[in-house]
Short mmCIF file of C-alpha atoms and ligand atoms in Angstrom, two decimals:
data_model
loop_
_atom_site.label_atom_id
_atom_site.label_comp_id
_atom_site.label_asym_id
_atom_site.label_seq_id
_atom_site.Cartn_x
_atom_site.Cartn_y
_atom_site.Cartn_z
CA UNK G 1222 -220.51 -143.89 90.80
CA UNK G 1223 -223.21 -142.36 88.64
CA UNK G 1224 -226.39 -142.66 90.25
CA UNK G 1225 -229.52 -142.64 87.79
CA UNK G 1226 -232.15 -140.15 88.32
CA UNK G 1227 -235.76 -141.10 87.73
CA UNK G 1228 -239.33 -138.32 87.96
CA UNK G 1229 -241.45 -139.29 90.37
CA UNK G 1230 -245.50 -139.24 89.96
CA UNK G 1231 -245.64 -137.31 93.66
CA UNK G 1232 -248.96 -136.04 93.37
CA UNK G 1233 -252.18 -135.75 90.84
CA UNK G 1234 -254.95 -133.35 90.37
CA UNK G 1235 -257.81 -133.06 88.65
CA UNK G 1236 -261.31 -130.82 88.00
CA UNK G 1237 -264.41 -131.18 85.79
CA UNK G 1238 -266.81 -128.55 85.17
CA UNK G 1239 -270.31 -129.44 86.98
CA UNK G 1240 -272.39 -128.65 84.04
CA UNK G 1241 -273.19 -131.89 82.23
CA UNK G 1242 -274.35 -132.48 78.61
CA UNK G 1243 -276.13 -136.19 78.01
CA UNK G 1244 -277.13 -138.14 74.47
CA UNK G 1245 -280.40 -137.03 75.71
CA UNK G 1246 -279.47 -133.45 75.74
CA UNK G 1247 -278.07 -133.48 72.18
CA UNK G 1248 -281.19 -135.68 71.12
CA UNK G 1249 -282.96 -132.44 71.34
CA UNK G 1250 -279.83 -130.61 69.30
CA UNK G 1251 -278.96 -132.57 66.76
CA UNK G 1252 -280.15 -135.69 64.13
CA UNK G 1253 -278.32 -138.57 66.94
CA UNK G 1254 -279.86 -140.69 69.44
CA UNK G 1255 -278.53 -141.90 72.53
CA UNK G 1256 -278.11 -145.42 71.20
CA UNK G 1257 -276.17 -144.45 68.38
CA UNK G 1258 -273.75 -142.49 70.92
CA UNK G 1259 -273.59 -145.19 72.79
CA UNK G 1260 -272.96 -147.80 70.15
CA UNK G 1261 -270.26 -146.26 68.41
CA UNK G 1262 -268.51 -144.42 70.75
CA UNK G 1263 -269.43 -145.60 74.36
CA UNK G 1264 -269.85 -141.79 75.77
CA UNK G 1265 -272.87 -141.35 77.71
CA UNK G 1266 -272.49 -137.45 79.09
CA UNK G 1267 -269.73 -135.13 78.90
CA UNK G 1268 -268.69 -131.81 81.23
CA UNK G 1269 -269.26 -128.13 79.50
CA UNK G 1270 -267.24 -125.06 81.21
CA UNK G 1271 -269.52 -123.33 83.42
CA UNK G 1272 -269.69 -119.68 83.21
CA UNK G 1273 -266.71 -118.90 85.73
CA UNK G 1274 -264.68 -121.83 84.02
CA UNK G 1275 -261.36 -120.78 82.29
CA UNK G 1276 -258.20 -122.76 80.98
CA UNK G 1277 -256.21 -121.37 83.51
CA UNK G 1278 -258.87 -121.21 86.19
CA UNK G 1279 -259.36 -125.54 85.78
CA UNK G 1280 -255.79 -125.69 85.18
CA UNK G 1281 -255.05 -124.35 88.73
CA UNK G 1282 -258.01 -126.10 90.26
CA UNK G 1283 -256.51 -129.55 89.02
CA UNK G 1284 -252.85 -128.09 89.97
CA UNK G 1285 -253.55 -127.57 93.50
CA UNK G 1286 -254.29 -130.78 94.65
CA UNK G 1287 -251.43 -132.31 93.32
CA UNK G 1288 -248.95 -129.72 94.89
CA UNK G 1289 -250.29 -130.30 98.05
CA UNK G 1290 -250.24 -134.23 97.39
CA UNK G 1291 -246.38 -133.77 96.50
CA UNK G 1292 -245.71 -132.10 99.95
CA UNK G 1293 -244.83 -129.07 97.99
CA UNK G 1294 -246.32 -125.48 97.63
CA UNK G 1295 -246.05 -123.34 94.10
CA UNK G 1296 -242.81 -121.44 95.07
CA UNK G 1297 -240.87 -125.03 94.84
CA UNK G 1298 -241.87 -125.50 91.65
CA UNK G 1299 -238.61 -125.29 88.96
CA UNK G 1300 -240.93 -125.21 85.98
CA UNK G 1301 -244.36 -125.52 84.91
CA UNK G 1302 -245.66 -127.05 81.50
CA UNK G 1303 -249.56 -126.37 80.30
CA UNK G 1304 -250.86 -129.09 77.70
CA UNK G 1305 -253.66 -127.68 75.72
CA UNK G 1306 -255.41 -127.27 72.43
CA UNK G 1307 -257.80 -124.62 73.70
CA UNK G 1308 -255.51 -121.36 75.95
CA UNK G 1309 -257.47 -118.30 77.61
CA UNK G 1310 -255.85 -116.58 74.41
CA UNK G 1311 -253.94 -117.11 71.35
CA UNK G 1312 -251.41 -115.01 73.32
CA UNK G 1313 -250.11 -114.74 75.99
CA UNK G 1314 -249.62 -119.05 76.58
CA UNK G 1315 -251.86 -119.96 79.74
CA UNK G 1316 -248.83 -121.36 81.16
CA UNK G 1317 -247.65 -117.78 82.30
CA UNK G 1318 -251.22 -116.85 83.50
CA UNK G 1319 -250.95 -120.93 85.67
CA UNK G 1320 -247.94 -119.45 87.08
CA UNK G 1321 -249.25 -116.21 88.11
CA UNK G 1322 -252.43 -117.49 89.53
CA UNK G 1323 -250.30 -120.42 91.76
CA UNK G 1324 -247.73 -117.78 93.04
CA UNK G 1325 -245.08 -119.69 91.14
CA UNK G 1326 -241.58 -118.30 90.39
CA UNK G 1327 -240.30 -120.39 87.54
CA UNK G 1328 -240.35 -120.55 83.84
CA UNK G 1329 -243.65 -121.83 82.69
CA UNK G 1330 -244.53 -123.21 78.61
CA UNK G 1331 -247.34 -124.17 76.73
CA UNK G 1332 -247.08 -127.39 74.80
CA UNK G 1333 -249.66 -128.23 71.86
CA UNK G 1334 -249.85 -131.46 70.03
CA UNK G 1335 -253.26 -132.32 70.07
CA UNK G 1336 -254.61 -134.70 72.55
CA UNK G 1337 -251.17 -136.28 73.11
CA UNK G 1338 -250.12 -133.11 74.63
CA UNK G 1339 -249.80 -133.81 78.05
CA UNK G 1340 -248.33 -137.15 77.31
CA UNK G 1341 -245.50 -135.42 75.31
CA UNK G 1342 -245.31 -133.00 78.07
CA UNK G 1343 -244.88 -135.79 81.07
CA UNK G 1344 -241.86 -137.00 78.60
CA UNK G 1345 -240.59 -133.72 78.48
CA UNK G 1346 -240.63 -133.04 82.64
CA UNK G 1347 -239.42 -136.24 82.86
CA UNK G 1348 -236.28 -135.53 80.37
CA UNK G 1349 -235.58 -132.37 82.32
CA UNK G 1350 -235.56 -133.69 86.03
CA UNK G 1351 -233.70 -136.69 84.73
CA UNK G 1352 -230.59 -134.63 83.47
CA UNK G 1353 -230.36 -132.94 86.24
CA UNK G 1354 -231.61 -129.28 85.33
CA UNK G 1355 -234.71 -129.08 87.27
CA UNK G 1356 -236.14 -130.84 90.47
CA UNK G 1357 -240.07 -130.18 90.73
CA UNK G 1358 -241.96 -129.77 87.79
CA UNK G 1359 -245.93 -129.54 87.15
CA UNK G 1360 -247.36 -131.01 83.86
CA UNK G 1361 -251.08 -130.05 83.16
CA UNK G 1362 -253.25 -131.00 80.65
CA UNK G 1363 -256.44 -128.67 80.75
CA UNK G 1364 -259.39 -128.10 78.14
CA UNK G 1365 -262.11 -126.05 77.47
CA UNK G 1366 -262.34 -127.79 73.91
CA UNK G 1367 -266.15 -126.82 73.55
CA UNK G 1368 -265.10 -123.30 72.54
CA UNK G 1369 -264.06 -124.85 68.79
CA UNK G 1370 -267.24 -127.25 68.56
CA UNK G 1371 -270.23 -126.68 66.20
CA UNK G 1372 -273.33 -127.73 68.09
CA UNK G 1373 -275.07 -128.54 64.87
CA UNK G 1374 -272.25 -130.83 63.56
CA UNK G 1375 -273.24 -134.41 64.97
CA UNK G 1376 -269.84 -135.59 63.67
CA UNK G 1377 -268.00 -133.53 66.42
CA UNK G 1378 -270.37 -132.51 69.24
CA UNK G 1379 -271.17 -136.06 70.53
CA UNK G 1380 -267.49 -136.80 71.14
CA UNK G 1381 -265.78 -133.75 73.33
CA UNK G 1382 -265.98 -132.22 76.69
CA UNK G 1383 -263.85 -130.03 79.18
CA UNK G 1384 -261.70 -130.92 81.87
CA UNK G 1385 -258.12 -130.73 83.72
CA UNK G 1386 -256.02 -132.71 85.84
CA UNK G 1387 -252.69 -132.35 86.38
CA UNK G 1388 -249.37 -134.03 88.18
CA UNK G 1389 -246.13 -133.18 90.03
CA UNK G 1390 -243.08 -134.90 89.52
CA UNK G 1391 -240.08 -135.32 91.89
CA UNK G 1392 -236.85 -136.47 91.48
CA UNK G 1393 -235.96 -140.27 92.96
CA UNK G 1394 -233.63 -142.24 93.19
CA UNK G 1395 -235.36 -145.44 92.80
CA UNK G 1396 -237.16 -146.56 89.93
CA UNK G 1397 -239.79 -144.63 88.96
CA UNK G 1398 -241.95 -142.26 86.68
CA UNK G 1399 -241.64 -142.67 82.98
CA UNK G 1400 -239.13 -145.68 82.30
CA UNK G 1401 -240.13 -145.32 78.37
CA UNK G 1402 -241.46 -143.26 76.11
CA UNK G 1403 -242.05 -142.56 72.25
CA UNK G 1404 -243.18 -139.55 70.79
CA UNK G 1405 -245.07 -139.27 67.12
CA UNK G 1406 -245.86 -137.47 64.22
CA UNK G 1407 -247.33 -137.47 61.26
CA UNK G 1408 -247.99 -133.91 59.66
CA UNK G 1409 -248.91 -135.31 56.17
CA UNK G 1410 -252.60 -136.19 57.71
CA UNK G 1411 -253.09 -132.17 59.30
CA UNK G 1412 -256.25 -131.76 57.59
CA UNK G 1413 -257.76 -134.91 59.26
CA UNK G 1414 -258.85 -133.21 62.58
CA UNK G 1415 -258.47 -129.12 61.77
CA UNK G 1416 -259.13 -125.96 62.70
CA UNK G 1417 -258.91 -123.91 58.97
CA UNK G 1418 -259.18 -120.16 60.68
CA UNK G 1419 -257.50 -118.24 63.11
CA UNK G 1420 -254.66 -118.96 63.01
CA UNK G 1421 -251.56 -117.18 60.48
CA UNK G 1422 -252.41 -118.63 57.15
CA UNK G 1423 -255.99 -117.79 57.62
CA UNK G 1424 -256.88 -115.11 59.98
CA UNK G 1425 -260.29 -114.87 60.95
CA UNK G 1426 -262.51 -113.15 58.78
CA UNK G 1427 -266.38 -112.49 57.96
CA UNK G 1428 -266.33 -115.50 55.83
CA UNK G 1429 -265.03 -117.06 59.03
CA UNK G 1430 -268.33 -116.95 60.86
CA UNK G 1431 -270.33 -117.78 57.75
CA UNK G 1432 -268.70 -121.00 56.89
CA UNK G 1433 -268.01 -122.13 60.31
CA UNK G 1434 -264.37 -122.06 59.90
CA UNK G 1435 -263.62 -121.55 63.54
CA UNK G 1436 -264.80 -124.74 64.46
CA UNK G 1437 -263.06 -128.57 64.72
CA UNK G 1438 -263.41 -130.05 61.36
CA UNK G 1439 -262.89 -133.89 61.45
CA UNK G 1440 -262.69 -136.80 58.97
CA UNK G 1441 -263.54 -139.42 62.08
CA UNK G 1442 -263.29 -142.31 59.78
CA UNK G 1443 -259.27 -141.29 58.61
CA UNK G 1444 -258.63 -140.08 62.78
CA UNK G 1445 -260.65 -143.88 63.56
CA UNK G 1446 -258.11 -146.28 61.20
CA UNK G 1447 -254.99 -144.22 62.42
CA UNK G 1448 -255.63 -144.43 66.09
CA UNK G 1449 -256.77 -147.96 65.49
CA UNK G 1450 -253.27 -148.44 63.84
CA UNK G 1451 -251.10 -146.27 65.87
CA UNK G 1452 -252.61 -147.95 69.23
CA UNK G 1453 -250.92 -151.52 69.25
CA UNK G 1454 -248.36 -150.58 67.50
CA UNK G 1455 -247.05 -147.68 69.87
CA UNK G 1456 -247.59 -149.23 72.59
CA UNK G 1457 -246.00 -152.50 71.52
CA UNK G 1458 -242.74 -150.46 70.94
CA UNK G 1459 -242.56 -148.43 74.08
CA UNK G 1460 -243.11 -151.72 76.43
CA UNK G 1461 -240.45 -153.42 74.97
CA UNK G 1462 -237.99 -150.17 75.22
CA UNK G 1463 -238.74 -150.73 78.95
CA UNK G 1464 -237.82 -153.94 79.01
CA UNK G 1465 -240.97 -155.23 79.74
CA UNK G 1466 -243.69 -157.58 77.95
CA UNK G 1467 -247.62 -156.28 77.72
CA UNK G 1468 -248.46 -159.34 80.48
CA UNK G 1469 -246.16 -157.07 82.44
CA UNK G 1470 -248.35 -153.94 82.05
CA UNK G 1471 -251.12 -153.88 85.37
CA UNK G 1472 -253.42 -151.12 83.66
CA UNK G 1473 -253.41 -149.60 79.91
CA UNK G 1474 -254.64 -145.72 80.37
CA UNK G 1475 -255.47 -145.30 76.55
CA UNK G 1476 -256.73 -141.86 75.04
CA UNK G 1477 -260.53 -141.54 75.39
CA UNK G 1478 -261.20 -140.62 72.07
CA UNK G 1479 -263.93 -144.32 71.36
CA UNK G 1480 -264.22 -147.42 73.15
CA UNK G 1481 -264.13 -149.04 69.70
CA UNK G 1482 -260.91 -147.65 69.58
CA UNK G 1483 -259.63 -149.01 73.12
CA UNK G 1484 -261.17 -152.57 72.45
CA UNK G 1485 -259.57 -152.82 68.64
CA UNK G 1486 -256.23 -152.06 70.96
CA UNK G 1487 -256.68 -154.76 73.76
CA UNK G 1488 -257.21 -156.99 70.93
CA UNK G 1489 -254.45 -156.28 68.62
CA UNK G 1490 -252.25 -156.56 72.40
CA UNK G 1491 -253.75 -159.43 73.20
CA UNK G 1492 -254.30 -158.49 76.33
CA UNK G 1493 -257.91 -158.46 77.75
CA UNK G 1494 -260.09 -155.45 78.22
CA UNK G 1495 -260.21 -155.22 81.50
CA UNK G 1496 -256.59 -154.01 81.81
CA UNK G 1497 -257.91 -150.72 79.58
CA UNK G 1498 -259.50 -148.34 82.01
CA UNK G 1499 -262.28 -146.55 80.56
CA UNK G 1500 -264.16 -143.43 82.11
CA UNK G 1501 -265.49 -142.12 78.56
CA UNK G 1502 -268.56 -142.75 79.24
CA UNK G 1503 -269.09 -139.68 82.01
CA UNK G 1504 -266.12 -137.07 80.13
CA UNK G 1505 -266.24 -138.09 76.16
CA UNK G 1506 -262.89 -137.00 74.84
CA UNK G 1507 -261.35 -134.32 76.78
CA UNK G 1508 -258.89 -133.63 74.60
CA UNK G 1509 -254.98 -133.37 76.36
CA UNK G 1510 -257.03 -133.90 79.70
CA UNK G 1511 -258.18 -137.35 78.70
CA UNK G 1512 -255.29 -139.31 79.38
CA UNK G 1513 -254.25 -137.75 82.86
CA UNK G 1514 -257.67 -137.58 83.83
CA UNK G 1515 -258.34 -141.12 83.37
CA UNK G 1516 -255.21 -141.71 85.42
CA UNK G 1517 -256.18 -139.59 88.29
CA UNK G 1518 -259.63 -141.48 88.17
CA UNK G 1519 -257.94 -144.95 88.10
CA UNK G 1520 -255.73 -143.69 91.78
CA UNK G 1521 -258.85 -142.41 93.01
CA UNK G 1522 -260.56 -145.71 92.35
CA UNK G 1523 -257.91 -147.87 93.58
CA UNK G 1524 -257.67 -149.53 90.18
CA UNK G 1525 -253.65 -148.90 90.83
CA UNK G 1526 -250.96 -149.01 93.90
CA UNK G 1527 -247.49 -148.48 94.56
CA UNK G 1528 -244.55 -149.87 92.21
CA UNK G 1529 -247.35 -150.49 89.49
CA UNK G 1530 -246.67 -150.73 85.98
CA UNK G 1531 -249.10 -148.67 83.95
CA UNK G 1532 -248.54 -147.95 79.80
CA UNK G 1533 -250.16 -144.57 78.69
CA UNK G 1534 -251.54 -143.97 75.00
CA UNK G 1535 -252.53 -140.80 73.67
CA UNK G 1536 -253.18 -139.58 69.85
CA UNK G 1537 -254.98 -136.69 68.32
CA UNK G 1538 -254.51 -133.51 66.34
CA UNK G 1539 -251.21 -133.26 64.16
CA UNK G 1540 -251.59 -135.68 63.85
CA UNK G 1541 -250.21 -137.15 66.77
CA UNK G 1542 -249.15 -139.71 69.15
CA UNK G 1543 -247.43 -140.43 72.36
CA UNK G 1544 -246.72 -143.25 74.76
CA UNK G 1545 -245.13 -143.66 77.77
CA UNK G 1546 -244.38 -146.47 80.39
CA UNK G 1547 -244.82 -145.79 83.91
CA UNK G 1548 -244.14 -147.19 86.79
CA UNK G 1549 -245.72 -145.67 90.03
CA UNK G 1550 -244.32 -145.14 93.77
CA UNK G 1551 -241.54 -147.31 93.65
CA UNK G 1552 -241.00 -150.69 92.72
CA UNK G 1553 -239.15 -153.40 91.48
CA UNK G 1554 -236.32 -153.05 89.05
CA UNK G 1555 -237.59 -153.14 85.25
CA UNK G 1556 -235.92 -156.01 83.38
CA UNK G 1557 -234.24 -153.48 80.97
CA UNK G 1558 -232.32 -152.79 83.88
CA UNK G 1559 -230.81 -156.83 84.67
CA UNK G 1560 -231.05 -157.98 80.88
CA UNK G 1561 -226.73 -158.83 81.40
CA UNK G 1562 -227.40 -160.56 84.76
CA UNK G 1563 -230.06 -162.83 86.03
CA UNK G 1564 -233.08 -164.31 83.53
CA UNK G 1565 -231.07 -163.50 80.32
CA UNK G 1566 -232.51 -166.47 78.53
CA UNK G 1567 -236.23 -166.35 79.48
CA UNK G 1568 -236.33 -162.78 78.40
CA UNK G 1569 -234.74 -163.37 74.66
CA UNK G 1570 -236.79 -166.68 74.35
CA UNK G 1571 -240.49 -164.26 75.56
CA UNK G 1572 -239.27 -161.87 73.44
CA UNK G 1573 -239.15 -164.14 70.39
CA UNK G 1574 -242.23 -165.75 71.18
CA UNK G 1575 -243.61 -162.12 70.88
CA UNK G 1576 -241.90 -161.66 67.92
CA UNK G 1577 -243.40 -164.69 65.86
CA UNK G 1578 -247.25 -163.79 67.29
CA UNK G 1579 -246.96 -160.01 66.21
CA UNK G 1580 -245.49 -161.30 62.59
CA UNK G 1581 -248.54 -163.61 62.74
CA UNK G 1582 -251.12 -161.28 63.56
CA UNK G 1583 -249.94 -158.55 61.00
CA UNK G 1584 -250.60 -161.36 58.26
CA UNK G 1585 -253.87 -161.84 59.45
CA UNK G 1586 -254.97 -158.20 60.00
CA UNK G 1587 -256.23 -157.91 56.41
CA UNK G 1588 -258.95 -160.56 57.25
CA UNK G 1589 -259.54 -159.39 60.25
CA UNK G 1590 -260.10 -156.10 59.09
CA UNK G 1591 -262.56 -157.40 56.70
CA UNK G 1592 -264.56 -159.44 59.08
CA UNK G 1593 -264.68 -156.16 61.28
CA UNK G 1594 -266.54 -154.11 58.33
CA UNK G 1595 -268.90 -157.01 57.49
CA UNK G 1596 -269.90 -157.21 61.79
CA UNK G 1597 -270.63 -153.35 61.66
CA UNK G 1598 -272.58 -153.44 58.29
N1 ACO R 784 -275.46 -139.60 65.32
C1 ACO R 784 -276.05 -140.35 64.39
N2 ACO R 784 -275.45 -140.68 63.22
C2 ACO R 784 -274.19 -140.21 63.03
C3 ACO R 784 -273.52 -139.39 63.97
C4 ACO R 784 -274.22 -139.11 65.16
N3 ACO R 784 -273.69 -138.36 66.15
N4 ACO R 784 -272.30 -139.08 63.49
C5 ACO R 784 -272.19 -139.67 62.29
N5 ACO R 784 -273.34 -140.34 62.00
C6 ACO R 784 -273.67 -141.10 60.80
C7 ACO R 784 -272.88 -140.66 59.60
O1 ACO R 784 -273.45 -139.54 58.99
C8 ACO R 784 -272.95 -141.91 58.73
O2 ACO R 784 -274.20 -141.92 58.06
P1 ACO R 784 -274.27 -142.35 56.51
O3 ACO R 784 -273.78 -143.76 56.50
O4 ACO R 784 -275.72 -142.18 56.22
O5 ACO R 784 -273.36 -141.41 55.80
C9 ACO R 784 -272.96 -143.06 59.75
O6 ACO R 784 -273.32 -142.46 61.02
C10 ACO R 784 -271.62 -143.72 59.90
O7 ACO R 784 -270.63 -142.71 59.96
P2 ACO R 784 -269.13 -143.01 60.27
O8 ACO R 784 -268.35 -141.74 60.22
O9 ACO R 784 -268.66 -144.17 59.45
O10 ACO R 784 -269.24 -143.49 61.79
P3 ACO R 784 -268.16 -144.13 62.66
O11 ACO R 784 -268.58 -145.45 63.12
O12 ACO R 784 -266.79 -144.02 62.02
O13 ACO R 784 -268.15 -143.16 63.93
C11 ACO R 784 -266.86 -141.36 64.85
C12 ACO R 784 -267.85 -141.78 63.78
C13 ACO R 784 -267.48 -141.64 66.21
C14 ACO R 784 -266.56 -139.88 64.70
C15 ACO R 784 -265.59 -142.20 64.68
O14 ACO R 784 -265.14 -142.14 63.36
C16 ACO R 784 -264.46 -141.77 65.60
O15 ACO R 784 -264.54 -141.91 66.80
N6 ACO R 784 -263.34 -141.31 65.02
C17 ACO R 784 -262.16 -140.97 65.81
C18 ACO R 784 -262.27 -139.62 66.43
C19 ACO R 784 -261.09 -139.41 67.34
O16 ACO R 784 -260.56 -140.35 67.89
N7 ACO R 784 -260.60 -138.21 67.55
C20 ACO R 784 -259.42 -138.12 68.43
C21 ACO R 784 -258.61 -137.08 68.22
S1 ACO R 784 -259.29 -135.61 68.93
C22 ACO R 784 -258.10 -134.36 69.16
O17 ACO R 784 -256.92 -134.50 68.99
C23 ACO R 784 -258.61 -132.97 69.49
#
């Protein structure tokens, strides 16, 4: 009889650069204040690369760990996938460089798509291990995003910072790893968060330098109402391809892109904010880091256990967005899995009930909306 293969989270990784930026420092930078910071996007500090610090060298810091936390060393690895925005160079991709510097002997890719990178790239490992093609695979998401950010933009330089953290998975054949997932895009909105030079259509230049065209440009307000959208919505979806309700969910491990952002999503989920771990406050938004960072940091914290249930948001650059459902160690059976047998009628009748309060809340979103605007004017 076929017997399904699931990825197992087998170990986790991560590393921050020691050299921290607060509101206070950028007080003395640019027209901000800590309170504003604060306020509107709940970061207090953030980590800056230190001198030594490369993409591949915080890559393989984070990597390490997790190996050894898998029981594995580098020469079991079947293939290795780097998530980043921000490589050691436009070519070679960092993921050969990873290899190298691990002693791995497997084929090794760099995935970009923003800050839902590494989230697209645990969907990927996952695909792979669950066909059958590979066994061990590494999926890092590592950033030294402060190389694109104008320190005398206050738009962009309060929100980023640096960091990597990474996981192994292992096949299992209990339930496991990523039981959903959905992957987005929406290319129509590329000049919301963009980098206009330096790449084909626009080498760098002289002009370049002079206009700052090397650096992040971002329309926050068009990235805020998409992620603010996308959030719920995403996340809604990918639950309920698991078979599972958002009560169901024990933690929410959303991008760390705003806290606004993260509380507009609890709400719209109904679900309260306590479920939504948060560590923006010490990191900012580290990029394709953000999301496995955070998850590392909720282990480490004990804020999750064996056979746990955890949903996974990220959205960025593209722009993008990705989602997965997780469930970590080993644990019970989803639903999904015994819709034909026991409970049949308790999950269609939840389901509906879900239904009607979504339909609900989408009529009332205008006013909410409104009320929103009014509170922050
Ligand atoms: N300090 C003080 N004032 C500021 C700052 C600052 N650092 N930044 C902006 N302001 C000012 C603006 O100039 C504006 O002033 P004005 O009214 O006189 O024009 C006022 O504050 C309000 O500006 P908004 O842009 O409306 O501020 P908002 O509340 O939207 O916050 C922010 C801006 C934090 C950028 C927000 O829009 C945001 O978080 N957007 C989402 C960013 C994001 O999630 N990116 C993720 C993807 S990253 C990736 O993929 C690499």
């Amino acid at each position: 009889m076929f017997k399904e293969r699931y990825a197992k989270i087998s170990g986790w990784g991560k590393y921050v650069p020691e050299h921290v930026i607060t509101n206070k420092d950028l007080e003395k930078m640019v027209d901000t204040s800590d309170e504003w910071i604060t306020q509107r996007t709940g970061i207090k500090e953030r980590r800056i690369r230190g001198e030594n610090d490369t993409n591949s060298s915080m890559a393989v810091a984070a990597s390490l760990p997790a190996l050894e936390m898998a029981g594995l060393t580098a020469v079991d690895l079947d293939l290795i996938i780097v998530c980043t925005s921000s490589p050691d160079y436009l070519l070679p991709p960092v993921s050969s460089q990873v290899q190298d510097m691990l002693g791995a002997n497997c084929g090794a890719f760099q995935l970009t798509a923003g800050c839902s990178g590494w989230v697209y790239g645990l969907a990927t490992a996952t695909s792979f291990i669950k066909s059958g093609m590979y066994n061990n695979i590494l999926v890092v998401g590592s950033e030294i995003i402060s190389f694109a950010i104008d320190y005398t933009d206050r738009q962009t330089c309060v929100l980023f910072g640096d960091a990597a953290a990474a996981v192994v998975l292992k096949p299992s054949e209990e339930p496991s790893g990523v039981l959903s997932f959905e992957l987005g895009s929406d290319g129509s909105e590329y000049d919301a968060l963009h980098v206009y030079d330096g790449g084909s259509t626009n080498p760098v230049s002289a002009i370049t330098y002079e206009q700052g065209r090397h650096y992040i440009h971002m329309d926050g307000r068009r990235v805020f109402k998409f992620a603010s959208r996308v959030v719920a919505q995403s996340l809604k979806r990918t639950i309920a391809d698991a078979g599972l309700f958002p009560d169901d969910i024990d933690l929410y491990i959303p991008h760390q892109a705003n806290a606004r952002i993260v509380d507009a999503g609890a709400r719209l989920m109904r679900q309260p904010l306590e479920k939504f771990y948060m560590n923006i406050h010490k990191y900012g938004n580290t990029s394709t880091a953000s999301v496995p960072l955070a998850m590392v940091e909720a282990l480490e914290e004990g804020r999750l256990k064996e056979g746990d249930k955890v949903a996974m948001i990220a959205f960025g650059a593209g722009l993008t967005w990705a989602t997965v459902v997780v469930q970590l160690g080993v644990g019970e059976i989803s639903p999904a899995h015994s819709l034909f047998s026991t409970g049949r009628a308790q999950y269609v009748a939840k389901r509906a009930r879900e239904t009607v309060l979504d339909g609900v809340q989408a009529a009332l979103l205008p006013l909410y909306t409104f009320i929103e605007r009014i509170r922050d004017n």
